[in-house]
Amino acid sequence: GENVEQHPSTLSVQEGDSAVIKCTYSDSASNYFPWYKQELGKGPQLIIDIRSNVGEKKDQRIAVTLNKTAKHFSLHITETQPEDSAVYFCAASSNTNAGKSTFGDGTTLTVKP
Amino acid sequence: GAGVSQSPSNKVTEKGKDVELRCDPISGHTALYWYRQSLGQGLEFLIYFQGNSAPDKSGLPSDRFSAERTGGSVSTLTIQRTQQEDSAVYLCASSFQGLANQETQYFGPGTRLLVL
């Protein structure tokens, strides 16, 4: 089955700096890669996703890049703000797995004011 | 519109008791997932329902755990003879599985279970 590895497990940055979280996956059939943000005491919420037919997607301060050859994808947050502090999860899914996503273990991002 | 709701939001029980956790998915969503999240940990997949297909129960940790989804909507996760290691947040998510089977999962707020 699919295996998703996420790094780093914790990340601390100064407000205004950029943050990058990386994930690798094992199943070459995976073709949908969402990123979720989980704030304390809440369920994860989708912040951005990318499908396998594109290499990059951007939404204001966040962007995701995908390298299908290397089987890795990354989340980039620019101009970080304290409210970006949360746990971030990457995930991967494929049509062959009936849409069930495999999640990474999460990255705890702390943005210091 | 209304998101995924879960009840109760918190549950404290004694070891050995049975508990039932409820999930109301977003109306029209065909897929429903249950996950377990221990303190500071990632999402542990438990079970997946998709339409009228047989559920994927591959993540259930023991036969004390079971789940059902009635009428293709509300789901109940039951834990029998609870153990202290069952203490965690139980998250439910739903999605609309379109032709691409790639749709976003929408998560509920979770039920925080504490087994004393």
CSV table of C-alpha atoms in Angstrom, one decimal:
chain,number,residue,atom,x,y,z
A,1,GLY,CA,0.0,0.0,0.0
A,2,GLU,CA,0.9,3.7,0.0
A,3,ASN,CA,3.4,5.1,2.4
A,4,VAL,CA,3.8,8.8,3.0
A,5,GLU,CA,6.7,10.3,4.9
A,6,GLN,CA,6.6,13.9,6.1
A,7,HIS,CA,9.5,16.1,7.3
A,8,PRO,CA,10.3,17.8,9.5
A,9,SER,CA,8.2,16.7,12.4
A,10,THR,CA,8.6,20.2,14.1
A,11,LEU,CA,9.5,23.5,12.5
A,12,SER,CA,10.1,26.8,14.2
A,13,VAL,CA,10.4,30.0,12.2
A,14,GLN,CA,10.5,33.7,12.8
A,15,GLU,CA,7.5,35.8,11.8
A,16,GLY,CA,7.9,36.9,8.2
A,17,ASP,CA,10.2,34.0,7.2
A,18,SER,CA,9.3,31.2,4.9
A,19,ALA,CA,8.4,27.6,6.0
A,20,VAL,CA,8.8,24.5,3.8
A,21,ILE,CA,7.4,21.1,4.7
A,22,LYS,CA,8.2,18.1,2.5
A,23,CYS,CA,6.5,14.8,1.9
A,24,THR,CA,7.5,11.7,-0.1
A,25,TYR,CA,5.1,8.9,-1.3
A,26,SER,CA,5.7,5.4,-2.5
A,27,ASP,CA,2.8,4.6,-4.8
A,28,SER,CA,3.4,5.9,-8.3
A,29,ALA,CA,-0.4,5.6,-8.9
A,30,SER,CA,-1.1,8.4,-6.4
A,31,ASN,CA,-2.5,11.4,-8.2
A,32,TYR,CA,-4.1,13.6,-5.6
A,33,PHE,CA,-2.1,15.4,-2.9
A,34,PRO,CA,-4.0,17.6,-0.3
A,35,TRP,CA,-2.5,19.5,2.6
A,36,TYR,CA,-4.5,20.0,5.8
A,37,LYS,CA,-4.0,22.4,8.7
A,38,GLN,CA,-5.0,21.4,12.2
A,39,GLU,CA,-5.4,24.1,14.8
A,40,LEU,CA,-5.5,23.1,18.5
A,41,GLY,CA,-8.7,21.4,19.5
A,42,LYS,CA,-10.1,21.3,15.9
A,43,GLY,CA,-10.2,18.8,13.1
A,44,PRO,CA,-7.9,19.2,10.1
A,45,GLN,CA,-9.0,21.6,7.3
A,46,LEU,CA,-7.9,21.6,3.7
A,47,ILE,CA,-5.7,24.5,2.8
A,48,ILE,CA,-4.4,23.6,-0.6
A,49,ASP,CA,-4.3,20.6,-2.9
A,50,ILE,CA,-2.6,19.6,-6.1
A,51,ARG,CA,-3.4,17.0,-8.7
A,52,SER,CA,-0.9,15.0,-10.7
A,53,ASN,CA,-1.4,16.9,-14.0
A,54,VAL,CA,0.3,20.1,-12.6
A,55,GLY,CA,3.6,20.8,-11.0
A,56,GLU,CA,2.8,23.8,-8.9
A,57,LYS,CA,-0.2,25.6,-7.4
A,58,LYS,CA,-0.3,28.8,-5.4
A,59,ASP,CA,-2.9,30.5,-3.3
A,60,GLN,CA,-1.8,33.8,-1.8
A,61,ARG,CA,1.0,33.0,0.8
A,62,ILE,CA,0.8,29.2,0.3
A,63,ALA,CA,2.0,27.1,-2.5
A,64,VAL,CA,2.5,23.4,-3.2
A,65,THR,CA,4.9,21.8,-5.6
A,66,LEU,CA,4.9,18.3,-7.0
A,67,ASN,CA,7.6,16.2,-8.5
A,68,LYS,CA,6.1,13.0,-9.8
A,69,THR,CA,9.3,11.6,-11.0
A,70,ALA,CA,10.9,11.8,-7.6
A,71,LYS,CA,7.6,11.1,-5.8
A,72,HIS,CA,7.7,14.1,-3.5
A,73,PHE,CA,5.6,17.2,-2.9
A,74,SER,CA,6.2,20.2,-0.7
A,75,LEU,CA,4.2,22.9,1.1
A,76,HIS,CA,5.6,26.4,1.0
A,77,ILE,CA,4.4,29.2,3.3
A,78,THR,CA,5.8,32.7,2.7
A,79,GLU,CA,5.7,35.7,5.0
A,80,THR,CA,4.6,33.5,7.9
A,81,GLN,CA,2.4,34.9,10.6
A,82,PRO,CA,1.7,33.7,14.2
A,83,GLU,CA,-1.7,32.4,13.1
A,84,ASP,CA,0.0,30.0,10.7
A,85,SER,CA,1.1,28.1,13.9
A,86,ALA,CA,-0.6,24.7,13.7
A,87,VAL,CA,0.0,21.1,12.7
A,88,TYR,CA,0.2,20.5,9.0
A,89,PHE,CA,-0.6,17.1,7.4
A,90,CYS,CA,0.1,16.0,3.8
A,91,ALA,CA,-1.8,13.1,2.2
A,92,ALA,CA,-1.8,11.1,-1.0
A,93,SER,CA,-4.5,9.1,-2.7
A,94,SER,CA,-5.1,7.3,-6.0
A,95,ASN,CA,-8.0,6.1,-8.0
A,96,THR,CA,-6.8,2.5,-7.5
A,97,ASN,CA,-7.3,2.8,-3.8
A,98,ALA,CA,-10.9,4.0,-4.0
A,99,GLY,CA,-10.0,7.5,-2.9
A,100,LYS,CA,-8.7,6.5,0.5
A,101,SER,CA,-6.0,8.9,1.5
A,102,THR,CA,-2.8,8.0,3.3
A,103,PHE,CA,-1.6,10.8,5.7
A,104,GLY,CA,1.9,11.8,6.8
A,105,ASP,CA,2.6,12.0,10.5
A,106,GLY,CA,2.3,15.8,10.6
A,107,THR,CA,4.5,18.8,11.1
A,108,THR,CA,4.1,21.1,14.1
A,109,LEU,CA,4.9,24.6,12.8
A,110,THR,CA,5.5,27.4,15.3
A,111,VAL,CA,5.8,31.0,14.1
A,112,LYS,CA,7.5,33.2,16.6
A,113,PRO,CA,6.4,36.8,16.7
B,1,GLY,CA,-23.8,25.0,4.8
B,2,ALA,CA,-23.4,22.7,7.8
B,3,GLY,CA,-20.2,20.9,8.1
B,4,VAL,CA,-19.4,17.5,9.6
B,5,SER,CA,-20.7,17.2,13.2
B,6,GLN,CA,-19.7,14.8,15.9
B,7,SER,CA,-21.1,13.9,19.2
B,8,PRO,CA,-20.4,13.9,22.0
B,9,SER,CA,-17.6,16.4,21.9
B,10,ASN,CA,-16.1,14.9,25.0
B,11,LYS,CA,-16.6,11.5,26.6
B,12,VAL,CA,-15.2,10.2,29.9
B,13,THR,CA,-15.8,6.6,30.7
B,14,GLU,CA,-14.6,3.9,33.0
B,15,LYS,CA,-12.4,1.0,31.8
B,16,GLY,CA,-14.6,-1.9,30.6
B,17,LYS,CA,-17.6,0.2,29.6
B,18,ASP,CA,-18.9,0.5,26.0
B,19,VAL,CA,-19.0,3.8,24.2
B,20,GLU,CA,-20.7,5.0,21.0
B,21,LEU,CA,-19.5,7.9,19.0
B,22,ARG,CA,-21.6,9.6,16.4
B,23,CYS,CA,-20.8,11.3,13.1
B,24,ASP,CA,-23.2,13.3,10.9
B,25,PRO,CA,-21.5,13.8,7.5
B,26,ILE,CA,-22.1,16.6,5.1
B,27,SER,CA,-25.4,16.0,3.3
B,28,GLY,CA,-24.8,14.3,-0.1
B,29,HIS,CA,-21.3,13.1,0.7
B,30,THR,CA,-20.9,9.5,-0.3
B,31,ALA,CA,-17.7,8.6,1.6
B,32,LEU,CA,-17.2,8.6,5.4
B,33,TYR,CA,-14.0,8.0,7.3
B,34,TRP,CA,-13.1,7.4,10.9
B,35,TYR,CA,-9.6,8.2,12.3
B,36,ARG,CA,-8.0,8.1,15.7
B,37,GLN,CA,-5.5,10.7,16.8
B,38,SER,CA,-3.6,10.2,20.0
B,39,LEU,CA,-2.1,13.2,21.8
B,40,GLY,CA,0.4,14.9,19.6
B,41,GLN,CA,0.3,12.1,17.0
B,42,GLY,CA,-0.8,11.8,13.4
B,43,LEU,CA,-4.1,10.4,12.0
B,44,GLU,CA,-4.6,6.7,12.4
B,45,PHE,CA,-7.1,5.3,9.8
B,46,LEU,CA,-9.8,3.2,11.3
B,47,ILE,CA,-12.6,2.5,8.8
B,48,TYR,CA,-13.9,3.8,5.4
B,49,PHE,CA,-17.4,3.7,4.0
B,50,GLN,CA,-18.1,4.5,0.4
B,51,GLY,CA,-21.7,4.4,-0.9
B,52,ASN,CA,-23.2,0.9,-0.8
B,53,SER,CA,-19.8,-0.9,-1.0
B,54,ALA,CA,-18.6,-3.1,1.8
B,55,PRO,CA,-16.6,-0.9,4.3
B,56,ASP,CA,-12.9,-1.0,4.4
B,57,LYS,CA,-12.2,-2.1,8.0
B,58,SER,CA,-8.5,-2.6,7.6
B,59,GLY,CA,-7.6,0.0,10.2
B,60,LEU,CA,-9.7,-1.2,13.1
B,61,PRO,CA,-7.2,-2.1,15.9
B,62,SER,CA,-9.2,-4.9,17.5
B,63,ASP,CA,-12.5,-6.7,17.4
B,64,ARG,CA,-13.6,-4.4,20.2
B,65,PHE,CA,-14.0,-1.7,17.6
B,66,SER,CA,-16.9,-1.6,15.1
B,67,ALA,CA,-18.7,1.0,13.0
B,68,GLU,CA,-21.9,1.2,11.0
B,69,ARG,CA,-23.3,3.7,8.7
B,70,THR,CA,-27.1,3.8,8.5
B,71,GLY,CA,-29.0,4.9,5.4
B,72,GLY,CA,-25.7,6.1,3.8
B,73,SER,CA,-25.6,9.0,6.2
B,74,VAL,CA,-25.0,9.0,10.0
B,75,SER,CA,-22.3,6.7,11.3
B,76,THR,CA,-21.7,5.3,14.7
B,77,LEU,CA,-18.3,4.1,16.0
B,78,THR,CA,-18.6,1.6,18.9
B,79,ILE,CA,-15.8,0.7,21.2
B,80,GLN,CA,-16.6,-2.3,23.5
B,81,ARG,CA,-14.9,-3.0,26.8
B,82,THR,CA,-12.9,0.2,26.6
B,83,GLN,CA,-9.2,0.2,27.7
B,84,GLN,CA,-7.1,3.1,28.8
B,85,GLU,CA,-5.1,2.9,25.5
B,86,ASP,CA,-8.3,3.8,23.7
B,87,SER,CA,-8.1,7.3,25.0
B,88,ALA,CA,-7.7,9.6,22.0
B,89,VAL,CA,-9.5,12.0,19.8
B,90,TYR,CA,-11.7,10.2,17.3
B,91,LEU,CA,-12.2,12.2,14.1
B,92,CYS,CA,-14.8,11.7,11.4
B,93,ALA,CA,-14.5,13.0,7.8
B,94,SER,CA,-16.7,12.9,4.8
B,95,SER,CA,-16.1,13.5,1.1
B,96,PHE,CA,-18.0,13.4,-2.2
B,97,GLN,CA,-16.3,10.7,-4.3
B,98,GLY,CA,-16.7,11.9,-7.8
B,99,LEU,CA,-15.5,10.1,-10.8
B,100,ALA,CA,-11.9,10.9,-10.0
B,101,ASN,CA,-12.1,9.5,-6.5
B,102,GLN,CA,-9.9,12.3,-5.4
B,103,GLU,CA,-12.1,14.6,-3.4
B,104,THR,CA,-11.3,16.6,-0.3
B,105,GLN,CA,-12.1,15.2,3.1
B,106,TYR,CA,-14.0,17.5,5.4
B,107,PHE,CA,-13.3,16.8,9.0
B,108,GLY,CA,-15.5,17.1,12.1
B,109,PRO,CA,-14.2,18.6,15.3
B,110,GLY,CA,-13.7,15.2,16.9
B,111,THR,CA,-14.7,13.4,20.0
B,112,ARG,CA,-12.2,13.4,22.9
B,113,LEU,CA,-12.4,10.1,24.6
B,114,LEU,CA,-10.9,9.6,28.0
B,115,VAL,CA,-10.9,6.1,29.6
B,116,LEU,CA,-10.2,6.1,33.3
